[in-house]
Amino acid sequence: MYTDWSALRSVTGAFLAALVASVLLTRVVLSIARRRELRQQEREDGPATHLTKQGTPSLGGLALVPAIVLAAAAVLLPHYGPERFGASPALLVLAVGALFALLGLADDWAKVRGGDSRGVKARWRILIEIGLAAGFVCLLRVPAGDSSWGFGALVSGLGPYGDLLWRALGVFVVVGAANAVNFTDGVDGLAATTVAIWGGVLALALLFTGNPAYAALAAAITGGAAGFLWFNSNKAKIFMGDVGSLGLGALMGALAVITDLQWFLALSGVVFIVEVLSVVLQVTYFRATKGKRLFRMTPIHHAFELRGWSEPQLVARFAIIGLAAGGLALMLFGYYT
């Protein structure tokens, strides 16, 4: 029976602190966004039903990401102590999430100022993301052989080439997770719901394997995303924007890398994987066939909208898929540990 009540209190405290902070800060940001007219710019090529959302306040991530960072730091500071916290790997996760959020903020601000949905050019944004992720993984110790289930164990016998592979995968995971959440953020409450589920599943896995600090980080992600749903569930009063989706995704990816649980992110986050793959397949097929489409619209949640799924139905069904994938990931994690 699990009896580490101290660790459980820390994880629960991180969840509750992030949840309350997210609700309160989002209310403040919503008020400012309305007053300053920081409005969502809808895609012209998106579903016609989304045109009614034009003008919805955006930049909710300005509340969401700080709520997670502050709650996690407040819980982890007593765990590490003031001196050790400054050198803690957990602090690196929070830092990379904050930096990606700032990049998303620049993208959102370009959209608001430009009055369209394009923002910063994609190639420049991706290059900056790769640079930030590379800086993050270069500061980490490769966990070669630390566990039997991690990627570090698989490459531990390859010497410096193994280290390079681990770090390259780390960059891919952080950048991929950030953009996966960004793609998923297209329906009221979808990104926040699926991120909350993912964080909760990972928090359980880390808690029961003796990683309370990282479990608290995952719990803070869950609490922050859940609190944001107070204003973001259908019909959304505010959208998270790229500042929220890139920040959340980077936190997820960085946490998966630092715990050497890249496979866990891929399996429990299958919704995000499918969203990204749908876009990649659509673009590839479109170019190969000179204009034909594999799906009616991507990311894939838009294709289901065009099939008649309402937004609440879509969020509920994707959440069920996320819960099932998370349960499967927990079963495998428990079996191999």
XYZ file of C-alpha atoms in Angstrom:
337
model
C 0.000 0.000 0.000
C 1.240 3.495 -0.845
C 1.958 5.371 2.407
C 4.233 8.304 1.484
C 1.796 10.911 2.741
C 4.365 13.701 2.627
C 4.867 13.234 -1.116
C 1.134 12.916 -1.649
C 0.552 16.197 0.193
C 3.121 17.939 -2.005
C 1.540 16.640 -5.205
C -1.978 17.499 -4.038
C -0.808 20.916 -2.892
C 0.743 21.631 -6.306
C -2.485 20.630 -8.027
C -4.706 22.756 -5.795
C -2.374 25.769 -5.830
C -2.156 25.741 -9.626
C -5.916 25.255 -9.975
C -6.807 28.189 -7.701
C -4.098 30.421 -9.181
C -5.242 29.584 -12.701
C -8.865 30.502 -11.975
C -7.968 33.759 -10.241
C -5.300 34.883 -12.718
C -7.435 33.974 -15.727
C -10.226 36.154 -14.351
C -7.791 39.066 -14.138
C -6.379 38.457 -17.635
C -9.898 38.137 -19.052
C -10.815 41.526 -17.640
C -7.662 43.117 -19.082
C -8.116 41.401 -22.464
C -11.671 42.752 -22.725
C -10.627 46.243 -21.723
C -7.623 46.295 -24.077
C -9.543 44.506 -26.849
C -7.024 41.664 -27.127
C -9.197 39.573 -29.398
C -8.914 36.212 -31.166
C -8.391 36.331 -34.932
C -10.058 33.279 -36.492
C -8.615 31.427 -39.486
C -10.413 32.279 -42.716
C -9.992 28.674 -43.895
C -11.325 27.167 -40.663
C -14.805 25.763 -40.011
C -17.564 28.274 -40.753
C -18.993 27.782 -37.255
C -15.803 29.238 -35.786
C -16.424 32.617 -37.397
C -18.871 33.340 -34.569
C -15.871 33.211 -32.198
C -14.216 36.147 -33.893
C -13.445 38.739 -31.250
C -13.314 36.354 -28.278
C -10.643 37.558 -25.816
C -7.319 35.735 -26.161
C -3.947 35.524 -24.379
C -5.365 33.428 -21.544
C -2.008 31.681 -21.402
C -0.695 34.798 -19.668
C -2.551 33.472 -16.624
C -2.291 29.741 -17.251
C 1.477 29.312 -17.586
C 2.427 31.627 -14.677
C -0.122 29.840 -12.477
C 1.614 26.515 -13.156
C 5.120 27.912 -12.751
C 4.341 29.765 -9.513
C 2.429 26.864 -7.958
C 5.132 24.344 -8.827
C 7.884 26.643 -7.557
C 6.010 27.285 -4.299
C 5.718 23.555 -3.641
C 9.207 22.591 -4.815
C 11.097 25.362 -3.009
C 10.591 23.796 0.445
C 11.430 20.392 -1.056
C 14.806 21.498 -2.414
C 15.653 24.479 -0.207
C 16.583 27.951 -1.515
C 20.136 27.033 -2.535
C 19.408 23.716 -4.214
C 16.284 24.977 -5.961
C 18.339 27.361 -8.097
C 20.286 24.391 -9.475
C 17.351 21.996 -9.592
C 16.544 20.221 -12.872
C 12.878 20.937 -12.082
C 13.648 24.641 -12.410
C 14.899 23.997 -15.953
C 11.497 22.539 -16.857
C 9.730 25.640 -15.558
C 12.214 27.878 -17.364
C 11.770 26.224 -20.753
C 7.990 26.384 -20.357
C 8.196 30.094 -19.579
C 10.498 30.772 -22.553
C 8.206 28.957 -24.974
C 5.298 30.911 -23.519
C 7.152 34.172 -24.245
C 7.677 33.016 -27.829
C 3.961 32.268 -28.051
C 3.222 35.699 -26.627
C 5.271 37.295 -29.418
C 3.274 35.259 -31.933
C -0.045 36.254 -30.340
C 0.951 39.892 -30.182
C 1.847 39.863 -33.887
C -1.633 38.496 -34.607
C -3.347 41.108 -32.450
C -1.335 43.971 -33.905
C -1.623 42.658 -37.465
C -5.345 41.918 -37.240
C -5.007 38.445 -38.786
C -4.314 34.824 -37.729
C -0.819 34.438 -39.167
C 1.485 35.870 -36.509
C 5.230 35.182 -36.571
C 6.424 33.279 -39.647
C 6.397 29.553 -38.936
C 9.975 28.878 -40.016
C 11.377 31.530 -37.678
C 9.257 30.306 -34.808
C 10.394 26.708 -35.314
C 14.058 27.746 -35.443
C 13.689 29.623 -32.162
C 11.899 26.641 -30.612
C 14.706 24.308 -31.678
C 17.273 26.682 -30.188
C 15.422 26.874 -26.865
C 14.946 23.096 -26.703
C 18.594 22.472 -27.613
C 19.727 24.796 -24.837
C 17.519 22.908 -22.393
C 18.726 19.394 -23.258
C 22.371 20.476 -23.325
C 22.071 21.401 -19.642
C 20.813 17.932 -18.703
C 22.689 14.831 -17.701
C 21.879 11.908 -19.953
C 20.162 9.343 -17.651
C 21.951 6.395 -19.267
C 21.084 3.184 -17.498
C 19.144 4.931 -14.716
C 16.045 2.926 -15.547
C 15.135 -0.040 -17.696
C 12.207 1.694 -19.370
C 13.845 4.956 -20.498
C 15.432 5.893 -23.805
C 18.681 6.596 -21.937
C 19.050 2.887 -21.180
C 18.641 2.019 -24.858
C 21.482 4.275 -25.974
C 23.727 3.826 -22.925
C 26.059 1.471 -24.784
C 26.679 3.825 -27.693
C 28.999 6.216 -25.877
C 28.977 9.817 -27.159
C 26.726 8.805 -30.049
C 24.159 7.626 -27.518
C 24.330 10.949 -25.718
C 23.823 12.764 -29.006
C 20.824 10.581 -29.890
C 19.253 11.165 -26.492
C 19.662 14.921 -26.756
C 18.417 15.012 -30.353
C 15.309 13.095 -29.319
C 14.901 15.510 -26.415
C 14.837 18.492 -28.773
C 12.319 16.698 -30.986
C 10.081 15.855 -28.014
C 10.035 19.388 -26.572
C 9.417 21.082 -29.932
C 6.957 18.390 -30.998
C 4.952 18.576 -27.759
C 4.765 22.373 -27.911
C 3.405 22.336 -31.455
C 1.144 19.348 -30.780
C -0.692 21.238 -28.034
C -0.769 24.270 -30.328
C -2.491 22.198 -33.046
C -4.913 20.712 -30.505
C -5.944 24.159 -29.300
C -8.731 24.687 -31.822
C -11.941 23.798 -29.976
C -13.263 25.259 -26.723
C -11.678 23.354 -23.848
C -9.995 20.646 -25.963
C -6.345 21.476 -25.307
C -6.853 22.246 -21.614
C -8.848 19.045 -21.034
C -6.394 16.724 -22.779
C -3.389 18.384 -21.119
C -5.038 18.054 -17.699
C -5.601 14.339 -18.274
C -2.032 13.805 -19.437
C -0.578 15.661 -16.456
C -2.707 13.725 -13.996
C -1.677 10.369 -15.434
C 2.011 11.254 -15.366
C 1.716 12.618 -11.818
C 0.365 9.256 -10.668
C 3.141 7.353 -12.439
C 5.883 9.535 -10.956
C 4.347 9.612 -7.479
C 4.132 5.850 -7.148
C 7.711 5.374 -8.381
C 9.248 7.747 -5.873
C 9.633 10.968 -7.884
C 7.561 13.419 -5.808
C 9.206 16.585 -7.150
C 8.466 15.762 -10.765
C 5.055 14.397 -9.790
C 4.303 17.805 -8.263
C 5.295 19.440 -11.564
C 2.900 17.188 -13.468
C 0.158 17.848 -10.902
C 0.663 21.597 -11.290
C 0.184 21.236 -15.054
C -3.053 19.355 -14.398
C -4.281 21.930 -11.888
C -3.449 24.881 -14.106
C -5.166 23.374 -17.138
C -8.208 22.349 -15.082
C -8.531 25.816 -13.569
C -8.353 27.419 -17.003
C -11.372 25.340 -18.054
C -13.509 27.462 -15.698
C -13.462 30.136 -18.401
C -12.394 28.097 -21.447
C -15.007 25.342 -21.600
C -17.731 25.702 -24.233
C -18.639 28.457 -24.842
C -15.193 29.863 -24.138
C -14.946 33.301 -22.577
C -11.211 33.406 -23.334
C -8.727 31.420 -25.425
C -5.262 30.454 -24.219
C -3.523 31.623 -27.391
C -0.067 30.496 -28.448
C 1.340 31.851 -25.191
C -0.651 29.128 -23.445
C -0.438 26.253 -25.922
C 3.306 26.569 -26.607
C 4.045 27.045 -22.913
C 1.948 24.049 -21.871
C 3.359 21.816 -24.586
C 6.941 22.765 -23.740
C 6.308 21.995 -20.064
C 4.958 18.581 -21.027
C 7.824 17.789 -23.380
C 10.518 19.029 -20.995
C 9.050 17.016 -18.116
C 8.958 13.877 -20.271
C 12.589 14.385 -21.297
C 13.943 15.120 -17.822
C 12.240 11.998 -16.421
C 13.326 9.965 -19.481
C 9.686 9.071 -20.171
C 9.455 10.093 -23.820
C 7.507 6.945 -24.660
C 5.030 7.675 -21.870
C 4.328 11.089 -23.375
C 3.761 9.554 -26.803
C 1.395 6.841 -25.533
C -0.589 8.765 -22.942
C -0.657 11.805 -25.224
C -1.983 9.927 -28.244
C -4.533 12.690 -28.929
C -1.696 15.158 -29.493
C 0.183 12.674 -31.682
C -2.866 12.125 -33.886
C -3.446 15.870 -34.203
C 0.123 16.424 -35.441
C 0.114 13.387 -37.734
C -3.118 14.529 -39.355
C -1.477 17.813 -40.343
C 1.713 16.129 -41.580
C -0.229 13.583 -43.629
C -2.531 16.246 -45.041
C 0.354 18.445 -46.203
C 2.314 15.495 -47.607
C -0.677 14.095 -49.484
C -1.654 17.528 -50.786
C 1.788 18.093 -52.261
C 2.151 14.568 -53.633
C -1.244 14.635 -55.392
C -0.992 18.279 -56.492
C -3.973 19.576 -54.586
C -5.993 16.609 -53.282
C -6.873 16.324 -49.587
C -6.670 13.255 -47.376
C -8.957 14.776 -44.725
C -11.674 17.388 -45.151
C -9.766 19.675 -42.797
C -6.883 19.493 -40.348
C -5.963 19.368 -37.516
C -8.151 16.275 -37.302
C -10.607 17.725 -34.763
C -11.852 20.080 -37.496
C -12.617 17.084 -39.731
C -14.840 15.657 -36.999
C -16.541 19.025 -36.612
C -17.380 18.967 -40.322
C -18.842 15.479 -39.823
C -21.371 16.978 -37.411
C -19.720 16.527 -34.004
C -20.540 19.408 -31.677
C -17.674 20.918 -29.727
C -18.805 19.433 -26.369
C -19.105 15.995 -28.046
C -15.667 16.308 -29.567
C -14.027 17.336 -26.291
C -15.768 14.537 -24.380
C -14.784 11.877 -26.914
C -11.192 13.036 -27.191
C -11.052 13.106 -23.385
C -12.254 9.483 -23.276
C -9.508 8.536 -25.733
C -6.982 10.418 -23.603
C -8.141 8.624 -20.441
C -7.947 5.233 -22.150
C -4.462 5.946 -23.487
C -3.371 7.224 -20.087
C -4.700 4.106 -18.399
C -2.821 1.898 -20.846
C 0.372 3.890 -20.284
C -0.017 3.473 -16.507
C -0.525 -0.283 -16.882
C 2.635 -0.649 -18.967
C 4.564 1.654 -16.670
C 3.544 -0.390 -13.642
C 4.402 -3.660 -15.378
C 7.896 -2.642 -16.422
C 8.790 -0.897 -13.162
